[in-house]
mmCIF file of C-alpha atoms in Angstrom:
data_model
loop_
_atom_site.group_PDB
_atom_site.id
_atom_site.type_symbol
_atom_site.label_atom_id
_atom_site.label_comp_id
_atom_site.label_asym_id
_atom_site.label_seq_id
_atom_site.Cartn_x
_atom_site.Cartn_y
_atom_site.Cartn_z
ATOM 1 C CA ASP O 1 3.910 14.251 15.176
ATOM 2 C CA GLY O 2 5.923 12.852 12.215
ATOM 3 C CA GLY O 3 4.036 11.742 9.237
ATOM 4 C CA ILE O 4 3.233 12.117 5.585
ATOM 5 C CA THR O 5 0.951 14.854 4.345
ATOM 6 C CA GLN O 6 -0.721 14.583 1.012
ATOM 7 C CA SER O 7 -2.737 17.362 -0.739
ATOM 8 C CA PRO O 8 -5.202 18.016 -1.944
ATOM 9 C CA LYS O 9 -7.300 15.216 -0.576
ATOM 10 C CA TYR O 10 -9.855 15.602 -3.523
ATOM 11 C CA LEU O 11 -9.117 16.971 -6.885
ATOM 12 C CA PHE O 12 -11.043 17.310 -10.030
ATOM 13 C CA ARG O 13 -9.496 17.905 -13.384
ATOM 14 C CA LYS O 14 -10.681 18.456 -16.860
ATOM 15 C CA GLU O 15 -9.390 16.341 -19.648
ATOM 16 C CA GLY O 16 -6.194 17.654 -21.108
ATOM 17 C CA GLN O 17 -4.995 19.421 -17.904
ATOM 18 C CA ASN O 18 -2.016 18.452 -15.829
ATOM 19 C CA VAL O 19 -2.205 18.260 -12.248
ATOM 20 C CA THR O 20 0.221 17.969 -9.417
ATOM 21 C CA LEU O 21 -0.237 16.062 -6.224
ATOM 22 C CA SER O 22 1.817 17.133 -3.180
ATOM 23 C CA CYS O 23 3.519 14.682 -0.845
ATOM 24 C CA GLU O 24 5.551 15.996 2.057
ATOM 25 C CA GLN O 25 7.157 13.939 4.999
ATOM 26 C CA ASN O 26 8.836 15.050 8.150
ATOM 27 C CA LEU O 27 10.015 11.618 9.095
ATOM 28 C CA ASN O 28 13.577 12.178 7.718
ATOM 29 C CA HIS O 29 13.035 9.200 5.315
ATOM 30 C CA ASP O 30 15.236 8.827 2.371
ATOM 31 C CA ALA O 31 13.051 6.895 0.147
ATOM 32 C CA MET O 32 9.627 7.943 -1.116
ATOM 33 C CA TYR O 33 6.952 6.229 -3.285
ATOM 34 C CA TRP O 34 3.915 6.942 -5.292
ATOM 35 C CA TYR O 35 1.264 4.302 -5.688
ATOM 36 C CA ARG O 36 -2.100 4.286 -7.642
ATOM 37 C CA GLN O 37 -4.961 2.276 -6.258
ATOM 38 C CA ASP O 38 -7.885 1.168 -8.428
ATOM 39 C CA PRO O 39 -10.861 -0.838 -7.036
ATOM 40 C CA GLY O 40 -9.988 -4.577 -7.047
ATOM 41 C CA GLN O 41 -6.401 -4.056 -8.165
ATOM 42 C CA GLY O 42 -4.416 -3.399 -5.030
ATOM 43 C CA LEU O 43 -1.653 -0.940 -5.253
ATOM 44 C CA ARG O 44 0.530 -0.277 -8.224
ATOM 45 C CA LEU O 45 3.793 1.529 -8.074
ATOM 46 C CA ILE O 46 4.177 4.678 -10.218
ATOM 47 C CA TYR O 47 7.617 6.099 -9.327
ATOM 48 C CA TYR O 48 9.895 5.838 -6.402
ATOM 49 C CA SER O 49 13.003 7.827 -5.160
ATOM 50 C CA GLN O 50 15.661 6.545 -2.969
ATOM 51 C CA ILE O 51 17.506 9.776 -2.632
ATOM 52 C CA VAL O 52 17.295 13.435 -3.443
ATOM 53 C CA ASN O 53 17.551 14.226 -7.139
ATOM 54 C CA ASP O 54 17.184 10.652 -8.210
ATOM 55 C CA PHE O 55 14.132 8.581 -8.923
ATOM 56 C CA GLN O 56 13.055 5.489 -10.889
ATOM 57 C CA LYS O 57 10.042 4.395 -12.874
ATOM 58 C CA GLY O 58 7.789 1.821 -11.177
ATOM 59 C CA ASP O 59 5.352 -0.486 -13.011
ATOM 60 C CA ILE O 60 3.010 2.034 -14.429
ATOM 61 C CA ALA O 61 4.945 5.225 -14.903
ATOM 62 C CA GLU O 62 3.549 6.292 -18.280
ATOM 63 C CA GLY O 63 1.727 9.530 -18.210
ATOM 64 C CA TYR O 64 3.213 10.553 -14.816
ATOM 65 C CA SER O 65 6.230 12.546 -13.857
ATOM 66 C CA VAL O 66 7.957 13.340 -10.542
ATOM 67 C CA SER O 67 10.719 15.338 -8.968
ATOM 68 C CA ARG O 68 12.842 15.102 -5.846
ATOM 69 C CA GLU O 69 14.393 18.306 -5.128
ATOM 70 C CA LYS O 70 14.205 18.091 -1.416
ATOM 71 C CA LYS O 71 14.290 15.171 0.876
ATOM 72 C CA GLU O 72 10.902 16.103 2.484
ATOM 73 C CA SER O 73 9.041 16.435 -0.854
ATOM 74 C CA PHE O 74 8.035 14.197 -3.694
ATOM 75 C CA PRO O 75 5.472 15.710 -5.927
ATOM 76 C CA LEU O 76 3.620 13.704 -8.546
ATOM 77 C CA THR O 77 2.377 15.231 -11.859
ATOM 78 C CA VAL O 78 -0.348 13.501 -13.615
ATOM 79 C CA THR O 79 -0.133 14.708 -17.295
ATOM 80 C CA SER O 80 -2.641 14.825 -20.080
ATOM 81 C CA ALA O 81 -0.904 11.663 -21.477
ATOM 82 C CA GLN O 82 -2.221 9.545 -18.783
ATOM 83 C CA LYS O 83 -5.203 7.975 -20.379
ATOM 84 C CA ASN O 84 -7.163 6.887 -17.261
ATOM 85 C CA PRO O 85 -6.227 9.153 -14.488
ATOM 86 C CA THR O 86 -9.164 8.815 -12.260
ATOM 87 C CA ALA O 87 -7.781 6.900 -9.184
ATOM 88 C CA PHE O 88 -6.783 7.140 -5.607
ATOM 89 C CA TYR O 89 -3.190 8.150 -5.226
ATOM 90 C CA LEU O 90 -0.991 7.261 -2.207
ATOM 91 C CA CYS O 91 2.366 8.499 -1.257
ATOM 92 C CA ALA O 92 4.660 6.535 1.076
ATOM 93 C CA SER O 93 8.116 6.756 2.616
ATOM 94 C CA ARG O 94 10.745 4.413 4.098
ATOM 95 C CA GLY O 95 13.499 5.006 6.415
ATOM 96 C CA ALA O 96 17.028 3.729 5.902
ATOM 97 C CA GLY O 97 17.475 0.021 6.598
ATOM 98 C CA ALA O 98 13.667 -0.516 6.981
ATOM 99 C CA ASN O 99 11.317 -2.375 4.853
ATOM 100 C CA VAL O 100 8.135 -0.984 6.167
ATOM 101 C CA LEU O 101 6.346 1.741 4.374
ATOM 102 C CA THR O 102 4.541 4.662 6.026
ATOM 103 C CA PHE O 103 1.579 5.938 3.962
ATOM 104 C CA GLY O 104 -0.081 9.263 3.557
ATOM 105 C CA ALA O 105 -3.763 9.612 3.689
ATOM 106 C CA GLY O 106 -4.173 9.744 -0.101
ATOM 107 C CA SER O 107 -5.415 11.996 -2.830
ATOM 108 C CA ARG O 108 -8.468 11.170 -4.857
ATOM 109 C CA LEU O 109 -8.235 12.440 -8.438
ATOM 110 C CA THR O 110 -11.355 12.577 -10.596
ATOM 111 C CA VAL O 111 -11.246 13.518 -14.348
ATOM 112 C CA LEU O 112 -14.407 15.160 -15.488
ATOM 113 C CA ALA H 1 9.358 -13.808 -9.607
ATOM 114 C CA GLN H 2 7.496 -12.964 -6.451
ATOM 115 C CA SER H 3 3.600 -12.707 -6.153
ATOM 116 C CA VAL H 4 0.916 -12.705 -3.573
ATOM 117 C CA THR H 5 -2.668 -13.847 -3.902
ATOM 118 C CA GLN H 6 -5.378 -13.025 -1.521
ATOM 119 C CA LEU H 7 -7.836 -15.864 -1.879
ATOM 120 C CA ASP H 8 -11.074 -13.976 -1.017
ATOM 121 C CA SER H 9 -11.978 -10.547 -2.372
ATOM 122 C CA HIS H 10 -14.733 -10.139 0.149
ATOM 123 C CA VAL H 11 -15.282 -11.665 3.654
ATOM 124 C CA SER H 12 -18.327 -11.127 5.765
ATOM 125 C CA VAL H 13 -18.484 -12.093 9.503
ATOM 126 C CA SER H 14 -20.697 -11.264 12.441
ATOM 127 C CA GLU H 15 -19.471 -9.213 15.232
ATOM 128 C CA GLY H 16 -17.847 -11.380 17.910
ATOM 129 C CA THR H 17 -16.940 -14.187 15.516
ATOM 130 C CA PRO H 18 -13.568 -15.078 14.230
ATOM 131 C CA VAL H 19 -11.886 -13.459 11.287
ATOM 132 C CA LEU H 20 -9.785 -15.271 8.733
ATOM 133 C CA LEU H 21 -8.273 -13.538 5.724
ATOM 134 C CA ARG H 22 -6.275 -15.878 3.431
ATOM 135 C CA CYS H 23 -3.013 -14.974 1.657
ATOM 136 C CA ASN H 24 -0.622 -17.227 -0.337
ATOM 137 C CA TYR H 25 2.708 -16.019 -1.626
ATOM 138 C CA SER H 26 5.188 -17.187 -4.171
ATOM 139 C CA SER H 27 8.906 -16.366 -3.538
ATOM 140 C CA SER H 28 12.249 -17.902 -4.539
ATOM 141 C CA TYR H 29 13.730 -16.976 -1.324
ATOM 142 C CA SER H 30 12.622 -16.334 2.208
ATOM 143 C CA PRO H 31 10.459 -13.285 1.966
ATOM 144 C CA SER H 32 9.291 -10.440 4.206
ATOM 145 C CA LEU H 33 5.459 -10.391 4.486
ATOM 146 C CA PHE H 34 3.170 -7.790 5.718
ATOM 147 C CA TRP H 35 -0.485 -7.064 6.414
ATOM 148 C CA TYR H 36 -1.913 -3.623 5.970
ATOM 149 C CA VAL H 37 -5.386 -2.281 6.749
ATOM 150 C CA GLN H 38 -7.047 0.578 4.893
ATOM 151 C CA HIS H 39 -10.164 2.178 6.106
ATOM 152 C CA PRO H 40 -12.363 4.037 3.479
ATOM 153 C CA ASN H 41 -10.631 6.962 1.829
ATOM 154 C CA LYS H 42 -7.628 6.728 4.193
ATOM 155 C CA GLY H 43 -4.074 5.636 3.669
ATOM 156 C CA LEU H 44 -2.599 2.211 4.653
ATOM 157 C CA GLN H 45 -1.664 1.214 8.202
ATOM 158 C CA LEU H 46 0.737 -1.589 9.078
ATOM 159 C CA LEU H 47 -1.016 -4.276 10.988
ATOM 160 C CA LEU H 48 1.970 -6.716 11.314
ATOM 161 C CA LYS H 49 5.081 -7.976 9.628
ATOM 162 C CA TYR H 50 6.960 -11.116 9.321
ATOM 163 C CA THR H 51 10.789 -10.904 8.758
ATOM 164 C CA SER H 52 12.087 -14.469 9.347
ATOM 165 C CA ALA H 53 11.850 -14.495 13.163
ATOM 166 C CA ALA H 54 9.002 -16.061 14.941
ATOM 167 C CA THR H 55 6.458 -17.621 12.520
ATOM 168 C CA LEU H 56 3.428 -16.472 14.595
ATOM 169 C CA VAL H 57 3.311 -12.667 14.393
ATOM 170 C CA LYS H 58 1.180 -10.504 16.637
ATOM 171 C CA GLY H 59 -0.025 -7.249 15.364
ATOM 172 C CA ILE H 60 -2.193 -4.373 16.377
ATOM 173 C CA ASN H 61 -5.882 -4.461 17.251
ATOM 174 C CA GLY H 62 -5.752 -8.249 18.193
ATOM 175 C CA PHE H 63 -4.759 -9.435 14.789
ATOM 176 C CA GLU H 64 -2.105 -12.104 14.233
ATOM 177 C CA ALA H 65 -0.739 -14.091 11.308
ATOM 178 C CA GLU H 66 1.224 -17.230 11.001
ATOM 179 C CA PHE H 67 3.930 -17.799 8.345
ATOM 180 C CA LYS H 68 3.752 -21.372 7.019
ATOM 181 C CA LYS H 69 6.649 -22.038 4.628
ATOM 182 C CA SER H 70 5.316 -25.520 3.627
ATOM 183 C CA GLU H 71 1.969 -24.064 2.556
ATOM 184 C CA THR H 72 3.460 -20.751 1.307
ATOM 185 C CA SER H 73 0.783 -19.012 3.373
ATOM 186 C CA PHE H 74 0.504 -15.999 5.651
ATOM 187 C CA HIS H 75 -3.114 -16.017 6.784
ATOM 188 C CA LEU H 76 -4.442 -13.151 9.095
ATOM 189 C CA THR H 77 -6.718 -13.980 11.936
ATOM 190 C CA LYS H 78 -8.505 -12.500 14.814
ATOM 191 C CA PRO H 79 -10.464 -14.319 17.377
ATOM 192 C CA SER H 80 -13.406 -11.924 17.708
ATOM 193 C CA ALA H 81 -14.371 -9.279 15.101
ATOM 194 C CA HIS H 82 -15.316 -5.846 16.085
ATOM 195 C CA MET H 83 -17.361 -3.417 14.016
ATOM 196 C CA SER H 84 -14.306 -1.038 13.726
ATOM 197 C CA ASP H 85 -12.435 -4.042 11.848
ATOM 198 C CA ALA H 86 -14.469 -3.291 8.760
ATOM 199 C CA ALA H 87 -11.931 -2.235 6.089
ATOM 200 C CA GLU H 88 -9.825 -3.503 3.275
ATOM 201 C CA TYR H 89 -6.897 -5.643 4.056
ATOM 202 C CA PHE H 90 -3.716 -6.029 1.900
ATOM 203 C CA CYS H 91 -1.223 -8.926 2.068
ATOM 204 C CA VAL H 92 2.048 -7.701 0.882
ATOM 205 C CA VAL H 93 5.536 -9.341 0.010
ATOM 206 C CA SER H 94 8.758 -7.323 -0.245
ATOM 207 C CA GLY H 95 10.210 -7.208 -3.587
ATOM 208 C CA LEU H 96 13.271 -9.313 -4.784
ATOM 209 C CA SER H 97 15.423 -6.043 -4.590
ATOM 210 C CA SER H 98 14.542 -5.433 -1.027
ATOM 211 C CA ASN H 99 16.944 -2.577 -0.728
ATOM 212 C CA THR H 100 14.556 -0.504 -2.965
ATOM 213 C CA GLY H 101 11.778 -1.151 -0.585
ATOM 214 C CA LYS H 102 9.505 -2.154 -3.436
ATOM 215 C CA LEU H 103 6.393 -4.044 -2.208
ATOM 216 C CA ILE H 104 4.126 -6.452 -4.136
ATOM 217 C CA PHE H 105 0.530 -5.929 -3.115
ATOM 218 C CA GLY H 106 -2.280 -8.467 -3.134
ATOM 219 C CA GLN H 107 -5.509 -7.460 -4.630
ATOM 220 C CA GLY H 108 -7.099 -6.836 -1.246
ATOM 221 C CA THR H 109 -9.759 -8.373 0.890
ATOM 222 C CA THR H 110 -12.867 -6.346 1.957
ATOM 223 C CA LEU H 111 -13.801 -7.317 5.540
ATOM 224 C CA GLN H 112 -17.502 -6.698 6.237
ATOM 225 C CA VAL H 113 -18.616 -7.017 10.012
ATOM 226 C CA LYS H 114 -22.276 -7.405 10.616
ATOM 227 C CA PRO H 115 -23.892 -6.449 13.878
#
């Protein structure tokens, strides 16, 4: 079945460490997105990519980095510069000409 | 600028009674509107979408929503709640630059269904 796979589902990190969250899709979608979800704040856009080797900052990009070397993959690195990284991270993708996003199951990051 | 406001952060209903989740939007042009549902520790699933066709939109699991331009509303309803409907619901409007697929999310409404 086509879909989006995020891993790991749960991740614990010590302060000062970088961590990378994986997002893989087999939907042949061109565009991919990373959102951060905090209680009572809805979803906020971190980064998005509309095509391989290109990406743009979203509303809260500081402290995060991404790459888009392959169409299927859009990993997110949470760097030590992110002051409050504990959150639920959601990856999504969108097919050409569509305005509906397909979401992965999410990754919950906890900083100890 | 576009925005979306979900008027209730928490709604509690009894099983078998109607559900109403309220959403107002602000947009300078005719928007695309969506409702997504999220069960605990899961991703978001599309319930329904409005894209300037029929103003009454039917979605999955018996949900529907009505686009009312005069009231700038897109409320989500269901005639009879089921225990499995307990989840968080997001009203979403497409961004001004719709070709980027950027979405603007409401704050979310948590639906509690009591037996």
